[in-house]
Amino acid sequence: RYKYPIGSGRVTFSSVESYRKAVEENFLTIIAPKFSKRIQIEPYIEDEPCGKCKVISAPNFCKSRLCFDYYCDNCWGWHHSIEGLKNHVPVKRNRKVERY
């Protein structure tokens, strides 16, 4: 049903703000009555159009609070050439490679 990688799970957040904070921080600590566990949080990158040009499929996602959007390769280069955004690292969606 869901196309999540092996070893991953689904987490539901109570608000968009808590989701964004967890993605930006990279880790989340789950505290339950019988255990506590620190897990890594990575966004599931869907097949989305670029958040800037809205035309091209966007394989890059910026999880910084300043951006938090999908970008095609061209728009990533343009948007992240601005001072203060140059150090952002894209989370990449794996592209399917056709084999012949």
mmCIF file of C-alpha atoms in Angstrom:
data_model
loop_
_atom_site.group_PDB
_atom_site.id
_atom_site.type_symbol
_atom_site.label_atom_id
_atom_site.label_comp_id
_atom_site.label_asym_id
_atom_site.label_seq_id
_atom_site.Cartn_x
_atom_site.Cartn_y
_atom_site.Cartn_z
ATOM 1 C CA ARG A 1 0.000 0.000 0.000
ATOM 2 C CA TYR A 2 2.688 2.499 0.988
ATOM 3 C CA LYS A 3 6.026 2.575 -0.832
ATOM 4 C CA TYR A 4 8.236 3.221 2.196
ATOM 5 C CA PRO A 5 11.752 1.741 2.228
ATOM 6 C CA ILE A 6 12.397 -1.355 4.361
ATOM 7 C CA GLY A 7 13.152 -0.411 7.966
ATOM 8 C CA SER A 8 11.169 2.792 7.860
ATOM 9 C CA GLY A 9 7.893 3.637 9.506
ATOM 10 C CA ARG A 10 5.181 6.215 9.487
ATOM 11 C CA VAL A 11 4.839 8.886 12.171
ATOM 12 C CA THR A 12 1.834 11.162 12.605
ATOM 13 C CA PHE A 13 2.346 14.591 14.140
ATOM 14 C CA SER A 14 -0.169 16.709 16.016
ATOM 15 C CA SER A 15 0.670 19.849 14.031
ATOM 16 C CA VAL A 16 2.508 21.010 10.931
ATOM 17 C CA GLU A 17 4.900 22.955 13.166
ATOM 18 C CA SER A 18 5.900 19.841 15.152
ATOM 19 C CA TYR A 19 6.436 17.931 11.888
ATOM 20 C CA ARG A 20 8.633 20.694 10.434
ATOM 21 C CA LYS A 21 10.680 20.918 13.633
ATOM 22 C CA ALA A 22 11.258 17.138 13.712
ATOM 23 C CA VAL A 23 12.331 17.070 10.047
ATOM 24 C CA GLU A 24 14.661 20.028 10.533
ATOM 25 C CA GLU A 25 16.202 18.554 13.695
ATOM 26 C CA ASN A 26 16.668 15.118 12.036
ATOM 27 C CA PHE A 27 15.851 13.195 15.218
ATOM 28 C CA LEU A 28 12.907 12.656 17.519
ATOM 29 C CA THR A 29 12.764 10.982 20.914
ATOM 30 C CA ILE A 30 9.698 8.848 21.552
ATOM 31 C CA ILE A 31 8.939 8.361 25.234
ATOM 32 C CA ALA A 32 6.444 5.667 26.183
ATOM 33 C CA PRO A 33 5.643 4.031 29.546
ATOM 34 C CA LYS A 34 7.868 0.989 28.844
ATOM 35 C CA PHE A 35 10.586 2.432 26.607
ATOM 36 C CA SER A 36 12.125 5.486 25.050
ATOM 37 C CA LYS A 37 13.702 5.515 21.626
ATOM 38 C CA ARG A 38 15.512 8.101 19.533
ATOM 39 C CA ILE A 39 14.622 7.805 15.857
ATOM 40 C CA GLN A 40 15.860 9.546 12.758
ATOM 41 C CA ILE A 41 13.271 11.605 10.892
ATOM 42 C CA GLU A 42 13.608 12.023 7.135
ATOM 43 C CA PRO A 43 10.772 13.268 4.964
ATOM 44 C CA TYR A 44 9.273 10.819 2.497
ATOM 45 C CA ILE A 45 10.012 12.494 -0.831
ATOM 46 C CA GLU A 46 7.028 12.163 -3.134
ATOM 47 C CA ASP A 47 6.853 12.726 -6.871
ATOM 48 C CA GLU A 48 5.949 16.409 -6.688
ATOM 49 C CA PRO A 49 6.272 19.321 -9.114
ATOM 50 C CA CYS A 50 8.815 22.008 -8.308
ATOM 51 C CA GLY A 51 7.532 24.482 -5.721
ATOM 52 C CA LYS A 52 9.031 27.406 -7.684
ATOM 53 C CA CYS A 53 8.472 26.822 -11.422
ATOM 54 C CA LYS A 54 5.550 24.358 -10.897
ATOM 55 C CA VAL A 55 6.440 22.632 -14.183
ATOM 56 C CA ILE A 56 9.259 20.145 -13.752
ATOM 57 C CA SER A 57 9.262 17.122 -11.433
ATOM 58 C CA ALA A 58 11.260 17.971 -8.329
ATOM 59 C CA PRO A 59 13.711 15.363 -7.046
ATOM 60 C CA ASN A 60 15.106 17.726 -4.358
ATOM 61 C CA PHE A 61 13.527 18.695 -1.051
ATOM 62 C CA CYS A 62 14.909 21.391 1.245
ATOM 63 C CA LYS A 63 14.036 20.710 4.860
ATOM 64 C CA SER A 64 15.270 24.046 6.165
ATOM 65 C CA ARG A 65 12.583 26.170 7.824
ATOM 66 C CA LEU A 66 13.405 28.978 5.392
ATOM 67 C CA CYS A 67 12.565 26.832 2.348
ATOM 68 C CA PHE A 68 10.712 23.589 3.212
ATOM 69 C CA ASP A 69 9.743 22.877 -0.385
ATOM 70 C CA TYR A 70 10.402 20.716 -3.439
ATOM 71 C CA TYR A 71 12.810 21.989 -6.144
ATOM 72 C CA CYS A 72 13.826 20.863 -9.609
ATOM 73 C CA ASP A 73 17.583 20.927 -10.225
ATOM 74 C CA ASN A 74 17.455 24.320 -11.979
ATOM 75 C CA CYS A 75 15.363 26.045 -9.324
ATOM 76 C CA TRP A 76 17.459 24.504 -6.528
ATOM 77 C CA GLY A 77 20.575 26.081 -8.045
ATOM 78 C CA TRP A 78 18.876 29.432 -8.532
ATOM 79 C CA HIS A 79 17.142 29.617 -5.123
ATOM 80 C CA HIS A 80 20.089 28.269 -3.131
ATOM 81 C CA SER A 81 22.621 30.619 -4.711
ATOM 82 C CA ILE A 82 21.315 33.300 -2.320
ATOM 83 C CA GLU A 83 23.604 34.086 0.625
ATOM 84 C CA GLY A 84 22.368 32.260 3.724
ATOM 85 C CA LEU A 85 20.858 29.395 1.706
ATOM 86 C CA LYS A 86 24.040 28.096 0.064
ATOM 87 C CA ASN A 87 24.737 25.664 2.916
ATOM 88 C CA HIS A 88 21.374 23.863 2.543
ATOM 89 C CA VAL A 89 21.686 20.228 1.493
ATOM 90 C CA PRO A 90 18.921 18.672 -0.606
ATOM 91 C CA VAL A 91 17.165 15.500 0.444
ATOM 92 C CA LYS A 92 16.989 13.618 -2.847
ATOM 93 C CA ARG A 93 14.274 11.324 -4.108
ATOM 94 C CA ASN A 94 15.666 8.178 -5.667
ATOM 95 C CA ARG A 95 14.949 8.258 -9.362
ATOM 96 C CA LYS A 96 13.893 4.988 -10.959
ATOM 97 C CA VAL A 97 16.471 3.848 -13.458
ATOM 98 C CA GLU A 98 15.174 1.807 -16.351
ATOM 99 C CA ARG A 99 17.367 -1.144 -17.231
ATOM 100 C CA TYR A 100 17.350 -2.680 -20.676
#
